[in-house]
XYZ file of C-alpha atoms in Angstrom:
306
model
C 0.000 0.000 0.000
C 2.844 2.369 0.765
C 4.466 1.955 -2.658
C 1.106 2.285 -4.371
C 0.456 5.599 -2.645
C 3.971 6.773 -3.507
C 3.451 5.896 -7.171
C 0.125 7.736 -7.265
C 1.833 10.836 -5.893
C 4.897 10.773 -8.138
C 3.949 9.357 -11.548
C 2.755 12.612 -13.132
C 6.100 14.395 -13.057
C 8.146 11.503 -14.522
C 5.507 11.160 -17.236
C 5.753 14.879 -17.961
C 9.546 14.672 -18.106
C 9.383 11.855 -20.646
C 6.797 13.689 -22.768
C 8.839 16.899 -22.739
C 12.016 15.074 -23.716
C 10.267 13.262 -26.557
C 8.760 16.500 -27.869
C 12.170 18.179 -27.776
C 13.806 15.231 -29.564
C 11.297 15.595 -32.402
C 11.607 19.390 -32.683
C 15.268 20.027 -31.863
C 16.556 20.112 -35.462
C 14.481 23.175 -36.322
C 15.403 25.153 -33.204
C 18.012 27.936 -33.425
C 20.799 27.836 -30.860
C 20.701 30.016 -27.743
C 23.683 31.962 -26.469
C 25.374 30.785 -23.277
C 23.691 33.246 -20.899
C 20.265 32.651 -22.378
C 20.792 28.888 -22.278
C 21.452 29.039 -18.536
C 18.174 30.847 -17.914
C 16.283 28.343 -20.070
C 17.866 25.515 -18.080
C 16.373 27.069 -14.935
C 13.068 25.522 -15.998
C 14.681 22.122 -15.476
C 15.595 23.108 -11.936
C 11.979 24.068 -11.326
C 10.874 20.615 -12.509
C 13.334 18.947 -10.122
C 12.070 21.024 -7.187
C 8.463 20.281 -8.068
C 9.129 16.553 -8.376
C 10.986 16.548 -5.054
C 8.130 18.402 -3.392
C 5.575 15.872 -4.653
C 7.509 13.191 -2.776
C 6.689 14.956 0.480
C 3.174 13.586 0.164
C 4.469 10.204 1.288
C 6.806 11.488 4.001
C 4.259 11.279 6.859
C 4.292 7.509 6.329
C 7.894 7.396 7.584
C 8.629 10.736 9.282
C 6.851 11.788 12.440
C 6.034 15.484 12.684
C 3.201 17.597 14.084
C 0.070 17.615 11.938
C 0.336 21.380 11.539
C 3.758 21.022 9.895
C 2.585 18.582 7.239
C -0.597 20.576 6.729
C 1.411 23.729 5.985
C 3.702 21.829 3.623
C 0.824 20.297 1.684
C -1.036 23.599 1.377
C 1.926 25.035 -0.505
C 1.233 22.715 -3.443
C -1.295 25.137 -4.904
C 1.038 28.140 -5.014
C 4.333 26.334 -5.659
C 3.981 26.002 -9.483
C 3.195 29.713 -9.773
C 6.117 30.685 -7.527
C 8.545 28.527 -9.499
C 7.130 29.787 -12.798
C 7.559 33.378 -11.646
C 11.179 32.745 -10.644
C 12.027 31.156 -14.008
C 10.212 33.962 -15.835
C 12.308 36.609 -14.108
C 15.443 34.679 -15.062
C 14.335 34.496 -18.711
C 13.770 38.241 -18.879
C 16.755 39.352 -16.832
C 19.497 38.211 -19.214
C 19.998 39.864 -22.576
C 22.241 38.413 -25.282
C 25.557 40.104 -25.984
C 25.255 42.255 -29.080
C 28.181 43.617 -31.053
C 27.849 47.170 -32.396
C 25.848 47.203 -35.625
C 25.902 49.723 -38.428
C 22.354 49.067 -39.561
C 19.208 47.901 -37.777
C 15.482 47.773 -38.345
C 13.821 50.437 -36.199
C 10.204 49.412 -36.840
C 8.144 49.567 -33.611
C 7.899 46.281 -31.753
C 5.734 45.241 -28.827
C 5.680 42.269 -26.490
C 3.540 40.421 -29.059
C 5.904 40.972 -31.989
C 7.640 37.577 -31.711
C 4.939 35.604 -29.886
C 2.787 33.262 -31.925
C -0.966 33.630 -31.504
C -1.375 29.977 -30.521
C 0.822 30.481 -27.449
C -1.047 33.590 -26.366
C -4.398 31.840 -26.878
C -3.302 28.810 -24.860
C -2.079 30.951 -21.947
C -5.261 33.043 -21.858
C -7.541 30.001 -22.129
C -5.756 28.226 -19.270
C -5.897 31.387 -17.161
C -9.653 31.610 -17.740
C -10.082 27.953 -16.721
C -8.125 28.552 -13.510
C -10.323 31.531 -12.581
C -13.564 29.795 -13.621
C -12.778 26.869 -11.307
C -11.333 28.923 -8.458
C -14.230 31.338 -7.956
C -17.049 28.734 -7.642
C -14.868 26.522 -5.427
C -14.109 29.464 -3.172
C -17.765 30.460 -3.023
C -18.762 26.910 -2.089
C -16.199 26.689 0.725
C -17.143 27.008 4.375
C -14.991 27.800 7.437
C -13.466 24.892 9.321
C -12.840 24.707 13.074
C -9.995 27.217 12.684
C -12.125 29.670 10.724
C -10.319 28.920 7.452
C -12.417 28.449 4.325
C -11.338 24.927 3.446
C -14.515 22.867 3.934
C -17.277 21.711 1.609
C -20.467 20.881 3.505
C -23.595 19.011 2.433
C -26.675 19.348 4.629
C -28.190 16.040 5.734
C -31.441 16.717 7.551
C -30.475 17.955 10.982
C -26.768 17.220 10.407
C -24.041 17.883 7.870
C -21.506 15.925 5.861
C -18.225 17.640 4.984
C -14.828 17.282 3.337
C -11.985 19.479 2.173
C -12.189 21.735 -0.901
C -10.024 24.209 -2.781
C -11.587 27.126 -0.900
C -10.625 30.736 -0.319
C -7.934 29.799 2.190
C -6.049 27.821 -0.464
C -6.852 30.002 -3.467
C -6.151 33.493 -2.074
C -2.373 33.360 -2.536
C -2.493 31.738 -6.014
C -4.975 34.377 -7.167
C -2.579 37.080 -6.009
C 0.379 35.330 -7.683
C -1.388 35.348 -11.041
C -0.862 39.112 -11.250
C 2.955 39.176 -10.856
C 3.210 36.127 -13.123
C 1.282 37.978 -15.835
C 3.351 41.119 -15.298
C 6.609 39.139 -15.458
C 5.467 37.442 -18.666
C 4.736 40.803 -20.300
C 8.058 42.177 -19.039
C 10.088 39.239 -20.356
C 8.405 39.369 -23.775
C 8.967 43.137 -23.950
C 12.657 42.725 -23.080
C 12.997 40.271 -25.956
C 11.194 42.464 -28.499
C 12.528 45.962 -27.767
C 16.199 45.866 -28.904
C 16.643 46.700 -32.611
C 16.980 43.765 -34.967
C 20.509 42.866 -35.950
C 21.846 42.972 -39.485
C 21.252 39.238 -39.816
C 17.551 39.877 -39.410
C 16.114 36.391 -40.228
C 18.435 34.671 -37.736
C 17.788 37.295 -35.047
C 14.039 37.012 -35.579
C 14.174 33.235 -35.280
C 16.088 33.455 -31.992
C 13.637 35.964 -30.556
C 10.689 33.797 -31.525
C 12.325 30.885 -29.771
C 12.934 32.944 -26.639
C 9.366 34.288 -26.711
C 8.063 30.734 -27.086
C 10.113 29.722 -24.034
C 8.534 32.539 -22.028
C 5.074 31.374 -23.110
C 5.940 27.755 -22.268
C 7.008 28.700 -18.757
C 3.844 30.756 -18.157
C 1.582 28.099 -19.644
C 3.376 25.330 -17.745
C 2.919 27.152 -14.428
C -0.788 27.671 -15.107
C -1.307 24.053 -16.192
C 0.495 22.681 -13.139
C -1.621 24.919 -10.921
C -4.757 23.889 -12.808
C -3.823 20.257 -12.248
C -3.736 20.743 -8.475
C -7.163 22.439 -8.585
C -8.732 19.665 -10.655
C -7.249 16.952 -8.440
C -8.524 18.707 -5.316
C -12.018 19.039 -6.786
C -11.928 15.373 -7.784
C -11.229 14.426 -4.166
C -14.044 16.716 -2.989
C -16.474 15.160 -5.453
C -16.040 11.743 -3.815
C -17.798 12.869 -0.642
C -20.648 10.453 0.063
C -22.508 8.883 2.955
C -25.364 6.573 3.847
C -27.891 7.537 6.504
C -30.931 6.027 8.117
C -34.231 7.701 7.291
C -36.233 5.976 10.016
C -39.332 4.389 8.534
C -38.181 5.368 5.043
C -35.093 3.182 5.352
C -31.589 4.204 4.383
C -30.619 6.816 1.829
C -27.334 7.895 0.260
C -26.072 11.390 -0.357
C -23.179 12.704 -2.439
C -21.954 15.923 -4.023
C -23.815 17.375 -7.029
C -20.710 16.828 -9.172
C -19.904 13.295 -7.987
C -20.268 11.944 -11.529
C -17.352 14.146 -12.631
C -14.786 12.662 -10.238
C -13.234 10.397 -12.866
C -13.080 13.142 -15.492
C -11.589 15.593 -12.992
C -8.894 13.064 -12.068
C -7.964 12.484 -15.706
C -7.982 16.185 -16.597
C -5.895 16.996 -13.524
C -3.306 14.391 -14.510
C -3.234 15.611 -18.131
C -2.785 19.233 -17.034
C 0.041 18.347 -14.632
C 1.857 16.201 -17.192
C 1.499 18.840 -19.911
C 2.760 21.614 -17.625
C 5.782 19.580 -16.578
C 6.491 18.648 -20.221
C 6.504 22.320 -21.243
C 9.072 23.154 -18.570
C 11.247 20.189 -19.560
C 11.072 21.229 -23.227
C 12.126 24.756 -22.240
C 15.075 23.430 -20.240
C 16.236 21.237 -23.126
C 16.302 24.181 -25.515
C 19.418 25.180 -23.587
C 21.294 22.241 -25.138
C 23.490 23.786 -27.859
C 22.956 22.500 -31.366
C 26.714 22.170 -31.932
C 27.132 19.693 -29.099
C 24.346 17.607 -30.592
C 26.028 17.510 -33.996
C 29.356 16.660 -32.379
C 27.832 13.789 -30.424
C 26.271 12.417 -33.606
C 29.591 12.641 -35.461
C 31.408 10.913 -32.631
C 28.887 8.097 -32.727
C 29.705 7.379 -36.414
C 32.636 4.918 -36.741
C 35.626 6.334 -38.635
């Protein structure tokens, strides 16, 4: 039972890592190389994946490590905000470093905005995921009720003169993530603007291709953070939906009660897993774009017998 629980907690991140690596292996030939400083910042996404995977292992720690309930409760509550915090940190790294540019005699001075090198599909995906996060967060928060500590973490179903309750992604859990969405959005705009503003170099097609790649990395980090956060919301709601109970109705016999969205528990579980895997894969793909194309070609040449 212990290993089964551990596998259920950890399988999403390894699956996301494999998916991201496979996607990069398919696309790597068409990707322009990043400079050393930019490659380091892209690799930061890999560090975020490692931290997230390590954190997920904490879910099984109470099985072996004794600690006060309050300690583990505080650790587990951080799972909702952690993807956004890590995404924000990587985003700042992506925007903070600019490539070294030699003096140029000619440059294109056409006005550019943060959207100049960002494909519409990336912007649409980020906005759609953001809308889904808000659409799920607000009803869940509204449905939450205060627990014994006054924190809005409970979902309660009235059963005659009594109640039946369980945990939910309420206001207590969602307040910080909702606040973090604003700096994450601001950091995304800032990083994209930093990429677009410098004048284009004389080798305009190559410079444009590199900026599109960097802008895509920024979008991948933002989308990955939102998807990982969305995955935690969906998984939490799936657990809430399983609330059920059987009660005696006196002369009317027994009756069962469950949540209004109990039929969605399976779909919520699957969607939560898909969102988490996809978010992790996007971060892994971003980290692997730091691998220089030259080293890849060298490794292939070395593999060919002379």
